[in-house]
């Protein structure tokens, strides 16, 4: 069965054992919790009228969230000092492992000393950086004056005149100097202190009462004043002093780094503490679902049928008094959905969930999606070489990146299976990196015997094959709905809604077969099935209406949907177009590479670059297109015939750890 069998679970325990029970439930990870009294009869609900102890304490939750935030900050500060660096190394780095017993002893570990030290180091580092920025701001204006031998105190105002140092940008420096001389007049002095490629530094002196007019004029120009007030000695001496101060600050920063690096040894334990605090926060949130009476705690949820005995054994092992009541879900219930597929099918749960998880009592499309998806993707590429590249790349990713998220691993496994399928289809269609199998060297030429159809030379046959797959998948989708209705004893819906459409499809297939094999009796049978099926749709599609005219109108409208069904089948032409495009582009890449071979000296190298880059780009583009269009065919043409989405995922209450792998959690 593709969806796991679930049971309603009601668990009664003594109120003072509630925390231990929650610990065991979280450790087992087999129960999807629901509000505590949801499965109780209405007359029993008043007895459990109180939330669990501590469930309504916002202060405890806020304190835990604050501790998690400080822990995460500390972990982020120390992670750069881990020996494993780089994205691939980070993804491949295994989680820290600990036992259940050690994990729960983390309650007694106080992370505050390490966190406080890191906080102090961060504050110290920030202060030092601010001081460095201040030094830079002080040194920047003095750089243009580095070669001026005069002491800076000589450029200060006197009792009767002002003295200003101004930087004039080029190429307008000469014009600005002329304007400055005119502004200062005969009583003023202007002389050049230093010059560089992009600016000129000048010193201006004039009457003190004219200083305000001078400043206003300078502020309106593309020029900057250099303030040296309060500085003594030459600019070079001041810059040297600032450099020494900067080196001292950088030394202090290095000491901060050394101290932080010394704390990196606490990182594994901090990660474990973070995960422990996070599990406690999860548990605190789940407490809101627990209900209590005066002496008893009530916990409700959904549990997989196969896990019931295991949970009972766990309570017995830990000597807990708990009464576990389980029963089958009722038809009006909407249980969460937990997939129960074999390993080869599990990766394609990723595709099903992209659309919507099926409802519990309906059909899980995943086992069927796996087969159709692999074949359709392979038809989009139709190149054995491309399939090998995809399969090998996906295999290496699975081996070298063990810490990938579950959804990412499913996607990569899909690409692995799709790569294998593409390799098989490529051998059957004679494609290998855009080359025909007959052109391969040595014993590989014998692979040509496997070729059944070459899409490049037999385009019409390839088109018909893709349309045939469309007919098969559309019909199979209708059949799944037909079978489900029969299983649920909805015989009228099965025989009057799905069976006629299957009859129309079969009739069309018989007509095609009759023209192919020159069998008139098949043609007669096909027309008969189509007319009979169309009549059933016309008469019974609107059977819910009590008005005969409305019933007939509904039947006519339903019968008109036959055009939509043929449109669904024509959608599979995209497989033909993508498969043909992949082969054509691969051939073009080979042709371009062959042209570059004649380039003197570097022709062989250029050819290799064109081949590698061109084929990798072709793989990337057409694999992406194949994935998107194949997925679209599942969602629109296939799922629309039978799939009932909207199911909620089975969300087990478990140890959701970010950094730690808890060994033997059950």
XYZ file of C-alpha atoms in Angstrom:
666
model
C 0.000 0.000 0.000
C 1.403 3.401 -0.968
C -0.090 5.199 2.065
C 0.650 3.876 5.545
C -2.277 2.548 7.598
C -2.960 4.918 10.486
C -4.810 4.430 13.736
C -6.468 6.911 16.018
C -4.583 7.009 19.297
C -5.851 8.151 22.698
C -3.347 7.886 25.540
C -4.235 8.248 29.219
C -1.549 8.655 31.881
C -1.175 10.080 35.350
C -0.778 13.864 35.347
C 2.546 13.769 37.178
C 3.929 11.365 34.518
C 2.983 13.676 31.649
C 6.526 15.034 31.137
C 8.059 11.563 30.979
C 5.410 10.458 28.485
C 6.094 13.455 26.259
C 9.824 12.662 26.414
C 9.151 9.095 25.281
C 6.773 10.171 22.519
C 9.317 12.666 21.225
C 12.076 10.104 21.454
C 10.041 7.448 19.600
C 8.972 9.806 16.791
C 5.932 7.724 15.798
C 2.932 9.870 16.831
C 1.286 12.772 14.998
C -0.239 14.746 17.872
C -3.671 16.366 17.703
C -5.662 18.376 20.281
C -6.093 16.088 23.270
C -9.862 15.789 23.358
C -10.492 15.607 19.598
C -11.268 11.879 19.634
C -13.302 11.897 22.860
C -17.087 11.635 22.884
C -18.792 14.936 23.647
C -19.986 13.731 27.044
C -16.397 12.995 28.187
C -14.812 16.281 27.154
C -15.859 18.293 30.249
C -13.716 16.009 32.416
C -10.562 17.140 30.575
C -11.107 20.867 30.806
C -7.578 22.054 31.611
C -4.473 22.526 29.454
C -1.298 20.705 30.420
C 0.776 22.186 33.227
C 3.132 24.810 31.801
C 1.486 24.848 28.372
C 0.206 28.376 28.862
C 3.462 29.813 30.257
C 4.675 32.416 27.710
C 7.629 33.356 29.922
C 9.196 29.900 29.662
C 8.778 29.846 25.891
C 10.240 33.352 25.579
C 13.199 32.374 27.767
C 13.870 29.297 25.620
C 13.654 31.327 22.404
C 16.098 33.872 23.839
C 18.557 31.128 24.803
C 18.255 29.598 21.337
C 18.965 32.975 19.744
C 22.094 33.525 21.825
C 23.238 29.951 21.163
C 22.754 30.359 17.421
C 24.764 33.591 17.509
C 27.565 31.834 19.379
C 27.549 28.908 16.914
C 27.664 31.308 13.953
C 30.640 33.090 15.549
C 32.592 29.868 16.032
C 31.711 27.953 12.840
C 34.322 29.793 10.696
C 36.988 28.174 12.887
C 35.879 24.619 12.130
C 38.468 22.657 10.134
C 35.964 21.790 7.390
C 35.468 24.706 5.020
C 33.749 25.107 1.671
C 30.224 24.242 0.595
C 30.929 20.652 -0.421
C 32.836 19.958 2.786
C 30.049 21.543 4.826
C 27.399 19.417 3.135
C 29.450 16.262 3.503
C 30.411 16.896 7.127
C 28.475 14.426 9.287
C 26.332 15.514 12.212
C 27.675 15.307 15.730
C 26.504 12.021 17.265
C 25.345 11.399 20.808
C 23.294 8.790 22.631
C 19.805 9.371 23.990
C 21.108 9.197 27.546
C 23.809 11.801 26.913
C 21.412 13.986 24.945
C 19.002 14.341 27.870
C 21.840 15.100 30.312
C 22.437 18.335 28.366
C 19.726 19.879 30.550
C 22.359 20.267 33.263
C 24.911 21.932 30.979
C 25.218 25.701 31.371
C 26.326 27.323 28.148
C 26.309 30.832 29.657
C 30.082 31.095 30.403
C 31.066 30.382 26.802
C 28.262 32.512 25.384
C 29.171 35.408 27.688
C 32.832 35.221 26.668
C 31.859 35.281 23.006
C 29.566 38.231 23.645
C 32.378 40.113 25.364
C 34.765 39.305 22.514
C 32.209 40.482 19.953
C 31.707 43.750 21.824
C 35.485 44.211 22.129
C 35.917 43.497 18.420
C 33.253 46.044 17.515
C 34.927 48.695 19.669
C 38.311 48.029 18.077
C 36.844 48.256 14.568
C 35.223 51.578 15.446
C 38.580 52.858 16.706
C 40.252 51.701 13.483
C 37.654 53.514 11.421
C 38.269 56.656 13.487
C 42.020 56.382 12.844
C 41.384 55.957 9.125
C 39.168 59.042 9.122
C 41.942 61.012 10.824
C 44.675 59.740 8.507
C 42.875 60.158 5.177
C 42.999 64.011 5.093
C 46.705 64.000 6.006
C 47.820 61.741 3.162
C 47.967 64.594 0.598
C 50.265 66.505 3.018
C 52.691 63.632 3.628
C 55.544 65.315 1.752
C 54.971 68.832 3.177
C 57.940 69.586 5.490
C 56.229 72.373 7.451
C 54.704 71.527 10.840
C 50.915 71.434 10.853
C 50.629 73.997 13.663
C 51.957 76.564 11.170
C 48.659 76.308 9.250
C 46.499 77.765 12.022
C 44.641 81.054 12.146
C 46.353 84.070 13.704
C 44.890 87.155 15.360
C 44.473 88.955 12.040
C 44.351 86.346 9.289
C 43.009 82.885 8.525
C 44.930 79.983 7.062
C 43.183 77.117 5.212
C 44.473 74.039 3.377
C 42.322 73.129 0.400
C 42.324 70.143 -1.987
C 41.451 71.108 -5.562
C 40.448 68.303 -7.938
C 41.822 68.057 -11.432
C 41.208 68.966 -14.228
C 39.564 72.111 -12.786
C 42.381 72.860 -10.341
C 43.971 75.693 -12.357
C 40.650 77.472 -12.846
C 39.833 77.127 -9.165
C 43.254 78.485 -8.205
C 42.667 81.528 -10.386
C 39.246 82.088 -8.821
C 40.739 81.680 -5.342
C 43.406 84.288 -6.048
C 40.711 86.700 -7.205
C 38.666 85.950 -4.068
C 41.625 86.519 -1.707
C 42.630 89.737 -3.451
C 45.928 91.536 -3.139
C 45.997 91.111 0.635
C 45.669 87.294 0.396
C 48.238 84.608 -0.322
C 47.804 81.329 -2.230
C 50.587 78.817 -2.754
C 50.816 75.158 -3.719
C 51.782 72.582 -1.081
C 51.589 69.317 -3.025
C 50.377 67.951 -6.334
C 49.196 64.557 -7.526
C 47.601 63.137 -10.672
C 44.026 63.752 -9.533
C 44.357 66.722 -7.155
C 46.361 69.708 -6.037
C 46.779 70.829 -2.395
C 47.061 74.579 -1.811
C 47.342 76.812 1.221
C 45.228 79.981 1.289
C 45.724 82.885 3.738
C 43.718 86.076 3.987
C 42.160 88.627 6.273
C 40.274 87.044 9.191
C 37.114 89.042 8.490
C 36.990 87.485 4.988
C 37.105 83.905 6.296
C 33.317 83.391 6.239
C 33.042 84.467 2.590
C 35.981 82.165 1.778
C 34.368 79.134 3.473
C 31.024 79.724 1.745
C 32.748 79.922 -1.629
C 34.782 76.771 -1.006
C 31.684 74.847 0.116
C 30.017 75.713 -3.197
C 32.965 74.401 -5.243
C 34.185 70.839 -5.963
C 36.917 71.328 -3.367
C 37.579 70.097 0.181
C 39.126 71.799 3.174
C 41.645 69.874 5.298
C 41.293 70.523 9.004
C 44.635 70.238 10.834
C 43.594 72.118 13.952
C 45.120 70.768 17.159
C 47.803 68.742 15.364
C 51.509 69.329 15.928
C 54.458 68.220 13.886
C 54.546 67.402 10.188
C 51.880 65.383 8.403
C 54.362 62.525 7.974
C 55.010 62.427 11.726
C 51.285 62.399 12.461
C 50.690 59.661 9.907
C 53.447 57.558 11.442
C 51.909 57.992 14.884
C 48.495 56.977 13.545
C 50.073 53.964 11.822
C 51.556 52.807 15.123
C 48.194 53.192 16.813
C 46.574 51.219 13.975
C 49.088 48.377 14.350
C 48.401 48.282 18.093
C 44.652 48.015 17.443
C 45.183 45.313 14.817
C 47.285 43.381 17.316
C 44.426 43.579 19.802
C 42.049 42.340 17.102
C 44.375 39.403 16.462
C 44.291 38.611 20.181
C 40.499 38.621 20.047
C 40.653 36.148 17.147
C 43.006 33.891 19.097
C 40.669 33.902 22.106
C 37.659 33.169 19.898
C 39.525 30.360 18.159
C 40.367 28.890 21.546
C 36.626 28.745 22.296
C 35.951 26.814 19.066
C 36.567 23.589 20.963
C 33.205 24.154 22.669
C 31.381 24.257 19.329
C 30.251 20.572 19.219
C 28.811 20.833 22.705
C 27.115 24.161 21.919
C 25.463 22.561 18.898
C 24.188 19.691 21.012
C 22.860 22.103 23.630
C 21.144 24.103 20.880
C 19.392 20.977 19.636
C 18.402 20.002 23.156
C 16.918 23.442 23.899
C 15.106 23.306 20.567
C 13.534 19.937 21.404
C 12.373 21.418 24.704
C 10.776 24.328 22.856
C 9.049 21.871 20.493
C 7.804 19.953 23.489
C 6.518 23.110 25.148
C 4.542 23.959 22.009
C 3.081 20.444 21.851
C 1.949 20.727 25.477
C -0.843 22.990 24.288
C -2.398 19.881 22.675
C -2.435 17.923 25.956
C -5.533 18.091 28.162
C -5.739 17.292 31.857
C -8.299 16.351 34.447
C -7.551 16.484 38.144
C -5.402 13.348 38.120
C -5.095 12.309 34.462
C -3.409 13.638 31.327
C -4.924 12.940 27.900
C -2.837 12.841 24.706
C -4.383 12.178 21.279
C -2.932 11.670 17.844
C -2.411 9.427 14.856
C -0.016 6.510 14.819
C 1.040 4.057 12.106
C -0.458 0.623 12.565
C 2.983 -0.993 12.574
C 4.228 1.312 15.383
C 1.518 0.597 17.970
C 3.244 -2.448 19.454
C 6.576 -0.646 19.526
C 5.095 2.271 21.498
C 3.459 -0.073 24.003
C 6.773 -1.893 24.444
C 8.539 1.431 25.017
C 6.141 2.385 27.831
C 6.580 -1.016 29.430
C 10.376 -0.783 29.151
C 10.399 2.562 30.976
C 7.880 1.405 33.595
C 5.257 4.014 32.765
C 1.601 3.580 33.607
C -0.155 4.538 30.391
C -3.295 3.221 28.756
C -3.160 3.296 24.978
C -6.428 3.115 23.055
C -6.281 2.745 19.246
C -8.962 2.354 16.576
C -9.373 2.636 12.813
C -10.174 6.039 11.329
C -13.818 6.737 10.533
C -14.911 7.636 6.973
C -15.598 11.237 8.028
C -12.079 11.632 9.471
C -9.290 13.358 7.578
C -6.146 11.606 8.806
C -2.698 12.913 7.891
C -0.836 11.048 5.170
C 2.378 9.104 5.602
C 3.864 7.505 2.494
C 4.701 3.800 2.648
C 6.478 3.183 -0.648
C 9.355 0.813 -1.502
C 12.846 2.370 -1.805
C 12.728 2.588 -5.608
C 9.511 4.596 -5.468
C 10.264 6.842 -2.471
C 12.250 9.480 -4.422
C 9.196 10.270 -6.576
C 7.291 11.340 -3.465
C 9.127 14.603 -4.138
C 7.147 15.030 -7.379
C 3.821 14.126 -5.749
C 4.393 16.616 -2.931
C 5.244 19.363 -5.428
C 1.596 19.115 -6.506
C -0.180 18.124 -3.302
C -0.083 15.186 -0.935
C -3.016 12.811 -1.613
C -5.867 12.532 0.838
C -5.731 9.510 3.129
C -8.638 7.576 1.605
C -7.662 8.341 -2.008
C -5.089 7.029 -4.475
C -1.398 7.754 -3.971
C -0.007 8.537 -7.447
C 3.642 8.108 -6.475
C 4.215 4.482 -7.651
C 2.795 5.306 -11.080
C 4.546 8.667 -11.346
C 7.909 6.933 -10.905
C 7.560 4.795 -14.021
C 5.984 7.444 -16.247
C 8.347 10.193 -15.104
C 11.474 8.139 -15.829
C 10.324 7.144 -19.315
C 9.100 10.620 -20.270
C 12.281 12.296 -19.043
C 14.325 9.782 -21.034
C 12.307 10.556 -24.171
C 13.119 14.253 -23.692
C 16.890 13.560 -23.790
C 17.211 10.385 -25.910
C 20.999 10.318 -25.576
C 22.862 7.519 -23.809
C 25.909 9.697 -23.146
C 23.811 12.388 -21.501
C 22.084 9.740 -19.413
C 25.417 8.382 -18.184
C 26.575 11.886 -17.199
C 23.371 12.494 -15.233
C 23.447 9.093 -13.529
C 27.141 9.301 -12.578
C 26.824 12.888 -11.351
C 23.783 12.041 -9.224
C 25.470 8.922 -7.836
C 28.567 10.874 -6.812
C 26.417 13.553 -5.183
C 24.589 10.920 -3.140
C 27.876 9.321 -2.044
C 29.870 12.488 -1.338
C 27.116 14.604 0.270
C 25.538 12.378 2.943
C 24.172 15.303 4.970
C 21.862 16.612 2.256
C 18.274 17.256 3.300
C 15.830 14.419 2.638
C 14.015 16.353 -0.099
C 17.311 17.138 -1.850
C 18.340 13.483 -1.746
C 15.000 12.501 -3.270
C 15.505 14.967 -6.120
C 19.023 13.674 -6.807
C 17.776 10.074 -6.760
C 15.130 11.053 -9.318
C 17.898 12.398 -11.540
C 19.847 9.163 -11.014
C 16.913 6.991 -12.120
C 16.131 9.407 -14.945
C 19.774 9.189 -16.058
C 19.632 5.398 -16.148
C 16.369 5.533 -18.086
C 17.880 8.038 -20.512
C 20.849 5.722 -21.062
C 18.538 2.831 -21.989
C 16.353 4.970 -24.267
C 19.498 6.490 -25.807
C 20.766 3.028 -26.716
C 17.395 2.134 -28.217
C 17.329 5.353 -30.258
C 21.013 5.315 -31.259
C 22.195 8.564 -29.627
C 25.545 9.007 -27.854
C 26.686 12.636 -27.391
C 25.099 13.470 -30.728
C 26.915 10.640 -32.518
C 25.370 7.537 -34.018
C 26.324 4.289 -32.313
C 27.703 3.013 -35.636
C 30.400 5.718 -35.563
C 31.747 4.634 -32.172
C 35.153 2.922 -32.140
C 35.961 -0.738 -31.560
C 33.490 -3.048 -29.844
C 31.092 -0.168 -29.081
C 29.907 -0.421 -32.691
C 27.990 -3.551 -31.740
C 25.669 -1.369 -29.661
C 24.082 -0.378 -32.966
C 22.256 -3.717 -32.874
C 20.199 -2.367 -29.951
C 18.807 0.543 -31.954
C 15.056 0.238 -32.498
C 14.252 3.734 -33.755
C 16.322 6.771 -34.761
C 14.286 9.943 -34.010
C 16.433 11.998 -36.399
C 15.496 9.879 -39.417
C 12.150 8.401 -38.297
C 10.454 11.454 -36.930
C 6.874 10.380 -37.641
C 7.343 7.071 -35.819
C 8.871 8.883 -32.851
C 5.923 11.297 -32.785
C 3.447 8.405 -32.780
C 5.316 6.730 -29.913
C 5.049 9.857 -27.754
C 1.335 10.150 -28.555
C 0.896 6.469 -27.669
C 2.440 7.113 -24.264
C -0.023 9.978 -23.867
C -2.962 7.672 -24.605
C -1.644 5.103 -22.128
C -1.147 7.586 -19.285
C -4.461 9.389 -19.784
C -6.333 6.086 -19.933
C -4.463 4.760 -16.918
C -5.385 7.852 -14.903
C -9.077 7.299 -15.703
C -8.700 3.599 -14.828
C -7.247 4.474 -11.405
C -10.327 6.553 -10.661
C -12.523 3.719 -11.948
C -10.791 1.197 -9.677
C -10.970 3.504 -6.653
C -14.713 3.986 -7.106
C -15.206 0.237 -7.284
C -13.139 -0.280 -4.122
C -15.256 2.316 -2.318
C -18.447 0.670 -3.626
C -19.257 3.694 -5.788
C -20.350 1.446 -8.637
C -22.535 4.004 -10.406
C -19.690 6.518 -10.618
C -17.281 3.849 -11.842
C -19.468 2.413 -14.597
C -21.218 5.619 -15.677
C -18.432 8.209 -15.285
C -15.082 6.509 -15.924
C -15.927 3.347 -17.930
C -17.444 5.265 -20.899
C -14.326 7.377 -21.297
C -12.188 4.255 -21.239
C -14.494 2.867 -23.911
C -14.000 5.936 -26.119
C -10.217 5.697 -25.797
C -10.308 1.970 -26.572
C -12.511 2.677 -29.580
C -10.015 5.178 -30.970
C -7.188 2.677 -30.420
C -9.175 0.024 -32.318
C -9.724 2.433 -35.215
C -5.994 3.127 -35.434
C -5.263 -0.596 -35.262
C -7.840 -1.282 -38.002
C -6.157 1.166 -40.391
C -2.699 -0.242 -39.554
C -3.592 -3.940 -39.973
C -6.311 -3.528 -42.614
C -8.902 -5.210 -40.374
C -12.417 -3.826 -41.093
C -13.953 -5.750 -38.194
C -11.716 -3.829 -35.750
C -12.993 -0.610 -37.264
C -16.609 -1.710 -36.769
C -15.875 -2.697 -33.172
C -14.139 0.620 -32.514
C -17.043 2.679 -33.863
C -19.463 0.586 -31.861
C -17.583 1.131 -28.595
C -17.350 4.875 -29.224
C -21.062 5.212 -30.006
C -22.090 3.083 -27.012
C -19.774 4.952 -24.634
C -20.901 8.323 -25.985
C -24.514 7.327 -25.449
C -23.844 6.388 -21.806
C -22.188 9.765 -21.214
C -25.046 11.610 -22.930
C -27.742 9.846 -20.896
C -26.127 9.530 -17.471
C -23.510 12.268 -17.031
C -26.208 14.657 -15.770
C -28.095 12.083 -13.710
C -27.910 14.245 -10.589
C -30.320 16.724 -12.202
C -34.055 16.068 -11.791
C -34.903 18.152 -14.847
C -34.774 15.984 -18.037
C -33.720 18.976 -20.147
C -30.974 19.867 -17.678
C -29.870 16.242 -17.590
C -29.586 16.151 -21.378
C -27.726 19.495 -21.453
C -25.245 18.196 -18.863
C -24.769 15.069 -20.955
C -24.068 17.088 -24.093
C -21.595 19.274 -22.220
C -19.816 16.212 -20.795
C -19.670 14.620 -24.221
C -18.095 17.788 -25.568
C -15.184 17.158 -23.181
C -13.937 14.510 -25.616
C -12.120 17.366 -27.390
C -10.326 18.169 -24.140
C -9.228 14.564 -23.805
C -7.702 14.567 -27.262
C -6.053 17.874 -26.354
C -4.528 16.155 -23.322
C -3.081 13.464 -25.569
C -1.658 16.063 -27.963
C 0.174 17.657 -25.015
C 2.551 14.708 -25.111
C 3.938 16.037 -28.404
C 6.273 18.101 -26.194
C 8.200 14.874 -25.521
C 8.777 14.499 -29.252
C 9.893 18.143 -29.613
C 12.327 18.033 -26.685
C 13.779 14.675 -27.704
C 14.376 15.915 -31.233
C 15.851 19.220 -30.014
C 18.371 17.449 -27.769
C 19.716 15.367 -30.656
C 19.858 18.324 -33.049
C 21.721 20.562 -30.581
C 24.165 17.749 -29.769
C 24.895 17.334 -33.483
C 25.428 21.090 -33.859
C 27.900 21.078 -30.951
C 29.876 18.275 -32.615
C 29.844 20.130 -35.941
C 31.124 23.367 -34.330
C 33.840 21.439 -32.498
C 34.946 19.805 -35.746
C 35.279 23.241 -37.391
C 37.642 24.458 -34.631
C 39.978 21.493 -35.146
C 41.588 23.297 -38.098
C 42.797 26.228 -35.971
C 46.639 26.157 -35.938
C 48.400 25.075 -32.716
C 45.376 25.380 -30.381
C 42.725 23.685 -32.519
C 42.598 20.498 -30.453
C 42.303 22.421 -27.171
C 39.538 24.674 -28.562
C 37.714 21.604 -29.855
C 37.767 20.018 -26.390
C 36.471 23.245 -24.813
C 33.613 23.472 -27.335
C 32.699 19.803 -26.851
C 32.748 19.900 -23.035
C 31.029 23.265 -22.646
C 28.522 22.656 -25.455
C 27.403 19.220 -24.301
C 27.246 20.230 -20.624
C 25.119 23.239 -21.562
C 22.880 21.020 -23.690
C 22.502 18.563 -20.799
C 21.653 21.350 -18.353
C 19.117 23.090 -20.588
C 17.341 19.980 -21.838
C 17.430 18.196 -18.469
C 15.760 21.247 -16.921
C 13.250 21.396 -19.760
C 12.656 17.656 -19.552
C 12.063 17.823 -15.792
C 9.660 20.760 -16.073
C 7.625 19.418 -18.988
C 7.543 15.860 -17.649
C 6.329 17.159 -14.302
C 3.736 19.293 -16.051
C 2.365 16.240 -17.854
C 1.948 14.449 -14.507
C 0.225 17.382 -12.835
C -2.152 18.418 -15.621
C -2.826 15.455 -17.882
C -2.408 12.596 -15.369
C -3.355 13.849 -11.895
C -6.421 15.610 -13.235
C -8.029 12.257 -14.022
C -7.976 10.748 -10.523
C -5.843 12.580 -7.964
C -7.501 14.153 -4.907
C -4.944 16.424 -3.247
C -5.087 18.442 -0.072
C -3.843 15.793 2.329
C -1.843 16.899 5.359
C 1.596 15.375 5.886
C 2.084 13.020 8.813
C 4.174 15.187 11.135
C 5.588 12.933 13.821
C 6.438 14.476 17.182
C 10.145 13.668 17.251
C 13.659 14.912 17.942
C 14.069 17.535 15.231
C 17.768 18.252 15.555
C 19.796 20.601 13.390
C 23.355 19.666 14.320
C 23.113 16.423 16.300
C 22.345 12.852 15.337
C 20.831 11.077 18.340
C 21.770 7.405 18.303
C 19.228 4.726 19.242
C 16.369 7.206 19.725
C 13.833 4.428 20.250
